[in-house]
Coordinates of C-alpha atoms in Angstrom, one line a residue:
M424 CA 1.5 19.1 23.7
L425 CA -2.3 19.0 23.7
I426 CA -2.4 19.0 19.9
K427 CA 0.1 16.2 19.8
E428 CA -1.9 14.1 22.2
F429 CA -5.1 14.8 20.2
W430 CA -3.4 13.8 16.9
K431 CA -2.1 10.6 18.5
R432 CA -5.7 9.7 19.6
I433 CA -7.1 10.4 16.2
S434 CA -4.3 8.3 14.6
E435 CA -4.9 5.3 16.9
L436 CA -8.7 5.3 16.8
H437 CA -10.0 1.8 16.6
I438 CA -6.5 0.3 16.3
S439 CA -6.2 -2.9 18.4
D440 CA -3.2 -4.9 19.6
Q441 CA -4.5 -7.9 17.5
M442 CA -3.5 -6.0 14.3
D443 CA -0.2 -6.8 12.7
K444 CA 2.1 -4.0 11.6
L445 CA 0.8 -3.6 8.1
E446 CA -2.9 -3.5 9.3
S447 CA -2.0 -1.0 12.0
L448 CA -0.2 1.2 9.5
Q449 CA -3.1 1.1 7.1
A450 CA -5.6 1.9 9.8
K451 CA -3.5 4.8 11.1
I452 CA -3.0 6.3 7.7
M453 CA -6.7 6.0 6.9
N454 CA -7.5 7.7 10.3
Q455 CA -5.1 10.6 9.6
Y456 CA -6.2 11.0 6.0
A457 CA -10.0 11.0 6.8
F458 CA -9.5 13.5 9.6
I459 CA -7.4 16.0 7.6
I460 CA -9.6 15.8 4.4
G461 CA -12.7 16.0 6.6
V462 CA -11.4 19.2 8.3
S463 CA -10.5 20.6 4.9
F464 CA -14.0 20.0 3.5
S465 CA -15.5 21.4 6.7
I466 CA -13.5 24.7 6.5
D467 CA -14.4 25.1 2.8
A468 CA -18.1 24.3 3.5
V469 CA -18.3 27.0 6.2
R470 CA -16.6 29.5 3.9
D471 CA -19.0 28.8 1.0
L472 CA -22.0 29.1 3.3
L473 CA -20.8 32.5 4.5
I474 CA -20.3 33.8 0.9
G475 CA -23.7 32.4 -0.3
Q476 CA -22.6 29.4 -2.4
I477 CA -25.3 27.2 -1.0
M478 CA -24.9 24.2 -3.4
S479 CA -21.2 24.1 -2.9
F480 CA -21.8 24.2 0.8
Y481 CA -24.1 21.2 0.6
F482 CA -21.7 19.2 -1.5
L483 CA -18.7 19.9 0.8
V484 CA -20.5 19.4 4.1
S485 CA -22.0 16.1 2.9
I486 CA -18.5 14.6 2.3
A487 CA -17.2 16.1 5.5
I488 CA -19.9 14.5 7.6
F489 CA -19.4 11.2 5.9
L490 CA -15.6 11.3 6.5
F491 CA -16.0 12.1 10.2
G492 CA -18.6 9.5 10.6
F493 CA -16.3 6.9 9.0
L494 CA -13.5 8.0 11.2
F495 CA -15.2 7.9 14.6
F496 CA -17.9 5.3 14.2
V497 CA -16.5 2.7 11.7
K498 CA -14.3 0.3 13.8
N499 CA -13.5 -2.2 11.1
K500 CA -12.0 0.3 8.6
L501 CA -10.0 -2.5 7.0
N502 CA -13.0 -4.4 5.9
N503 CA -13.0 -4.3 2.1
S504 CA -16.7 -4.3 1.8
I505 CA -17.2 -1.4 4.1
I506 CA -14.5 0.6 2.3
F507 CA -15.9 -0.3 -1.1
I508 CA -19.4 0.9 -0.1
S509 CA -18.0 4.0 1.4
C510 CA -16.2 4.9 -1.8
L511 CA -19.4 4.3 -3.7
F512 CA -21.2 6.7 -1.4
V513 CA -18.7 9.4 -2.0
L514 CA -18.7 8.8 -5.7
G515 CA -22.5 9.1 -5.6
I516 CA -22.3 12.5 -3.9
I517 CA -19.8 13.7 -6.5
F518 CA -22.0 12.4 -9.3
Y519 CA -25.2 13.9 -8.0
Y520 CA -23.8 17.4 -7.4
S521 CA -21.7 17.5 -10.5
S522 CA -24.8 16.5 -12.6
M523 CA -26.8 19.1 -10.8
I524 CA -24.6 22.2 -11.0
G525 CA -22.8 21.3 -14.3
F526 CA -19.3 20.7 -15.5
E527 CA -18.4 24.4 -15.3
S528 CA -18.7 24.1 -11.5
G529 CA -15.5 22.1 -11.4
I530 CA -17.0 19.5 -9.1
P531 CA -16.3 16.6 -11.6
L532 CA -12.6 17.3 -10.8
H533 CA -13.2 15.5 -7.5
Y534 CA -13.3 12.3 -9.4
F535 CA -9.5 12.7 -9.8
S536 CA -9.2 13.2 -6.0
M537 CA -11.0 9.9 -5.5
M538 CA -8.7 8.1 -7.8
L539 CA -5.7 9.0 -5.6
T540 CA -7.7 8.2 -2.5
I541 CA -8.3 4.7 -3.8
L542 CA -4.6 4.3 -4.3
I543 CA -4.1 5.1 -0.6
I544 CA -6.8 2.7 0.6
Y545 CA -6.2 -0.3 -1.7
T546 CA -2.7 -1.8 -1.8
G547 CA -1.5 -5.4 -2.4
N548 CA -2.6 -8.1 -4.7
N549 CA -5.7 -9.0 -2.6
N550 CA -7.2 -5.5 -3.0
I551 CA -6.4 -4.7 -6.6
N552 CA -9.7 -6.0 -7.9
Y553 CA -11.6 -3.4 -5.7
A554 CA -9.4 -0.6 -7.1
I555 CA -10.0 -1.7 -10.7
I556 CA -13.8 -1.9 -10.1
L557 CA -13.9 1.5 -8.5
Y558 CA -11.8 3.1 -11.3
G559 CA -14.3 1.5 -13.8
I560 CA -17.2 3.0 -11.9
I561 CA -15.6 6.5 -11.9
F562 CA -15.1 6.2 -15.6
L563 CA -18.7 5.1 -16.1
L564 CA -20.1 7.9 -13.9
F565 CA -18.1 10.5 -15.7
V566 CA -19.3 9.2 -19.1
I567 CA -22.9 9.3 -18.0
G568 CA -22.5 12.8 -16.6
H569 CA -20.8 13.9 -19.8
S570 CA -23.6 12.3 -21.9
Y571 CA -26.1 14.6 -20.2
D572 CA -23.8 17.5 -20.3
F573 CA -23.6 17.3 -16.5
N574 CA -27.2 18.5 -16.3
L575 CA -29.0 15.3 -15.3
F576 CA -30.5 16.7 -12.1
H577 CA -31.0 20.2 -13.4
Q578 CA -32.3 22.7 -10.8
K579 CA -33.0 26.4 -11.0
G580 CA -30.9 29.0 -9.1
W581 CA -27.3 28.6 -10.2
E582 CA -27.3 29.3 -13.9
G583 CA -25.4 32.5 -13.6
K584 CA -21.9 32.4 -15.0
N585 CA -20.5 34.4 -12.1
Y586 CA -21.9 31.9 -9.6
L587 CA -20.5 29.0 -11.6
H588 CA -17.2 30.7 -11.9
K589 CA -16.9 31.1 -8.1
I590 CA -17.8 27.5 -7.6
R591 CA -15.3 26.3 -10.2
L592 CA -12.5 28.3 -8.4
V593 CA -13.5 26.8 -5.1
S594 CA -13.7 23.3 -6.5
F595 CA -10.2 23.7 -8.1
I596 CA -8.7 24.8 -4.9
Q597 CA -10.4 22.0 -3.0
V598 CA -9.2 19.4 -5.5
F599 CA -5.7 20.8 -5.4
I600 CA -5.6 20.6 -1.6
N601 CA -7.0 17.0 -1.6
I602 CA -4.5 15.8 -4.3
S603 CA -1.7 17.4 -2.3
F604 CA -2.7 15.6 0.8
S605 CA -3.2 12.4 -1.1
G606 CA 0.2 12.6 -2.6
Y607 CA 1.7 13.1 0.8
F608 CA 0.0 10.1 2.3
I609 CA 0.9 7.9 -0.6
L610 CA 4.6 8.8 -0.1
L611 CA 4.2 8.4 3.6
K612 CA 2.8 4.9 3.2
Q613 CA 5.4 4.0 0.6
N614 CA 8.2 5.1 3.0
K615 CA 6.7 3.1 5.9
L616 CA 6.4 0.0 3.8
V617 CA 10.0 0.4 2.7
A618 CA 11.0 0.8 6.3
F619 CA 9.1 -2.4 7.3
Y620 CA 10.9 -4.3 4.5
Q621 CA 14.3 -3.0 5.6
Q622 CA 13.5 -3.9 9.2
S623 CA 12.5 -7.4 8.1
Q624 CA 15.7 -7.8 6.1
R625 CA 17.8 -6.5 9.1
G626 CA 16.0 -8.9 11.4
E627 CA 16.8 -11.8 9.1
K628 CA 20.5 -10.8 9.1
I629 CA 20.6 -10.6 12.9
I630 CA 19.0 -14.0 13.2
K631 CA 21.4 -15.5 10.7
E632 CA 24.4 -14.1 12.6
L633 CA 23.1 -15.3 15.9
N634 CA 22.5 -18.8 14.6
N635 CA 26.1 -18.9 13.5
R636 CA 27.2 -18.0 17.1
L637 CA 24.8 -20.1 19.2
T638 CA 24.5 -23.7 19.9
N639 CA 21.8 -25.8 18.2
S640 CA 19.7 -26.0 21.4
L641 CA 19.3 -22.2 21.4
K642 CA 18.6 -21.7 17.7
D643 CA 14.9 -22.4 17.8
D644 CA 14.3 -19.4 20.1
V645 CA 16.4 -16.9 18.2
E646 CA 13.8 -15.7 15.8
S647 CA 11.2 -15.0 18.5
I648 CA 13.5 -13.1 20.8
V649 CA 14.8 -10.9 18.0
K650 CA 11.3 -10.1 17.0
L651 CA 10.5 -9.1 20.6
A652 CA 13.5 -6.9 20.7
M653 CA 12.7 -5.2 17.4
E654 CA 9.1 -4.6 18.5
N655 CA 10.4 -3.2 21.9
D656 CA 8.1 -5.7 23.6
A657 CA 8.0 -5.8 27.4
A658 CA 8.4 -9.6 27.2
F659 CA 11.8 -9.3 25.6
I660 CA 13.9 -9.3 28.8
S661 CA 12.2 -12.3 30.5
K662 CA 12.6 -14.3 27.2
F663 CA 16.2 -13.2 26.9
K664 CA 17.1 -14.3 30.4
I665 CA 15.7 -17.8 29.7
I666 CA 17.8 -18.2 26.5
F667 CA 20.9 -16.5 27.8
G668 CA 20.7 -17.8 31.4
S669 CA 24.1 -16.9 32.7
F670 CA 24.4 -13.5 30.9
H671 CA 22.7 -11.5 33.6
D672 CA 24.6 -13.1 36.5
N673 CA 27.9 -12.6 34.7
L674 CA 27.2 -8.9 34.2
M675 CA 26.1 -8.5 37.8
A676 CA 29.4 -10.1 38.9
I677 CA 31.3 -7.3 37.1
N678 CA 28.9 -4.5 38.1
E679 CA 26.6 -5.3 41.0
N680 CA 25.0 -1.8 40.6
M681 CA 23.9 -2.6 37.0
T682 CA 20.5 -1.0 36.3
A683 CA 17.6 -2.6 34.4
E684 CA 18.1 -0.1 31.5
E685 CA 21.8 -1.1 31.3
F686 CA 21.0 -4.8 31.2
R687 CA 18.5 -4.2 28.4
F688 CA 21.1 -2.3 26.5
C689 CA 23.6 -5.1 27.0
A690 CA 21.0 -7.6 25.8
L691 CA 20.5 -5.7 22.6
L692 CA 24.3 -5.6 22.0
K693 CA 24.5 -9.3 22.8
L694 CA 22.0 -9.9 19.9
G695 CA 24.2 -7.9 17.6
F696 CA 22.0 -4.8 17.2
T697 CA 23.8 -1.9 15.8
T698 CA 23.6 1.7 17.1
K699 CA 21.1 2.5 14.3
D700 CA 19.1 -0.6 15.1
I701 CA 18.8 0.3 18.8
A702 CA 17.9 3.8 18.0
E703 CA 15.2 2.8 15.5
Y704 CA 13.6 0.0 17.5
N705 CA 13.6 1.9 20.8
H706 CA 12.6 5.3 19.2
L707 CA 15.8 7.0 20.3
A708 CA 18.2 9.4 18.7
I709 CA 21.4 7.9 17.4
R710 CA 23.3 10.4 19.6
T711 CA 21.4 9.1 22.6
V712 CA 22.5 5.5 21.9
Q713 CA 26.1 6.5 21.4
T714 CA 25.9 8.3 24.8
R715 CA 24.6 5.2 26.4
K716 CA 27.4 3.1 25.0
S717 CA 29.9 5.5 26.5
R718 CA 28.2 5.3 29.9
L719 CA 28.1 1.6 29.6
R720 CA 31.9 1.5 29.1
K721 CA 32.4 3.6 32.3
S722 CA 29.9 1.6 34.3
F723 CA 31.6 -1.7 33.5
H724 CA 35.2 -0.3 33.2
I725 CA 35.6 -1.5 29.6
P726 CA 38.9 -0.3 28.2
P727 CA 38.7 2.2 25.3
E728 CA 40.6 -0.1 23.0
M729 CA 38.3 -3.0 23.6
D730 CA 35.5 -3.5 21.0
L731 CA 32.2 -3.3 22.9
Y732 CA 30.6 -6.1 20.9
V733 CA 33.5 -8.4 21.4
W734 CA 33.4 -7.7 25.1
I735 CA 29.7 -8.3 25.3
N736 CA 30.0 -11.5 23.3
D737 CA 32.6 -12.9 25.6
I738 CA 30.4 -12.5 28.7

């Protein structure tokens, strides 16, 4: 439970109520990604320090410190300029250490990790130019490093093949882990975006069906109330009572012991929300929603042969 609460705090760091869903999703994924990759780099940095791979330790701990600093201290993570400068800083670290230890260290492989990271960070037509520029910079840095045989900042102390072999293995493992996490977060983000699109499509369908059933005087408020219901907003019930003024009183006439939870459930059914919709928007299991439907039937003495949505619609 403590771990779950900690993960929630990390995920929601610097996320405000003013953000829309897409901004909130982007910030949350960036928080999670920065933390996991930061922990990964930190663990590997400590390991390399213990086994005497000092330069590898410096490289890994530099990126880990930057990631944690970005996570905890940078509030405006969605600012394109801040993200761009941050990516340049990490690329600079990779360029410096890869040009110091050499290609055989495997550190240049981290360029490929950065390419996937850029795909996580930059999405949408408004950000594609940043991604293209960063990809161009990665290509340029790699070419420069290759031109100098990755020996631009040559230092003594790690020419031994055995030392380079160890660093190369460590670098490969680190890159493999980072790419795996990057792939996971790319898929996660893609699935979330698809879910948002499906939710939007479902909302439009609900609104269209409601407009066909309601009078012209109520149609202007339909879109706002459906959005409140889909977002599980606390203002949903008060708004619903204004639009469907007699619905609450009619239900109370049938069951004077009706609870607030039952009324909210009836309101969602009145809007035409399916079992799956109610489960998704209220973060419930489908079985839980089905159970509540059964309890509602008993509470209002609705006959088994009566369609629940028809009954609700006639209230």
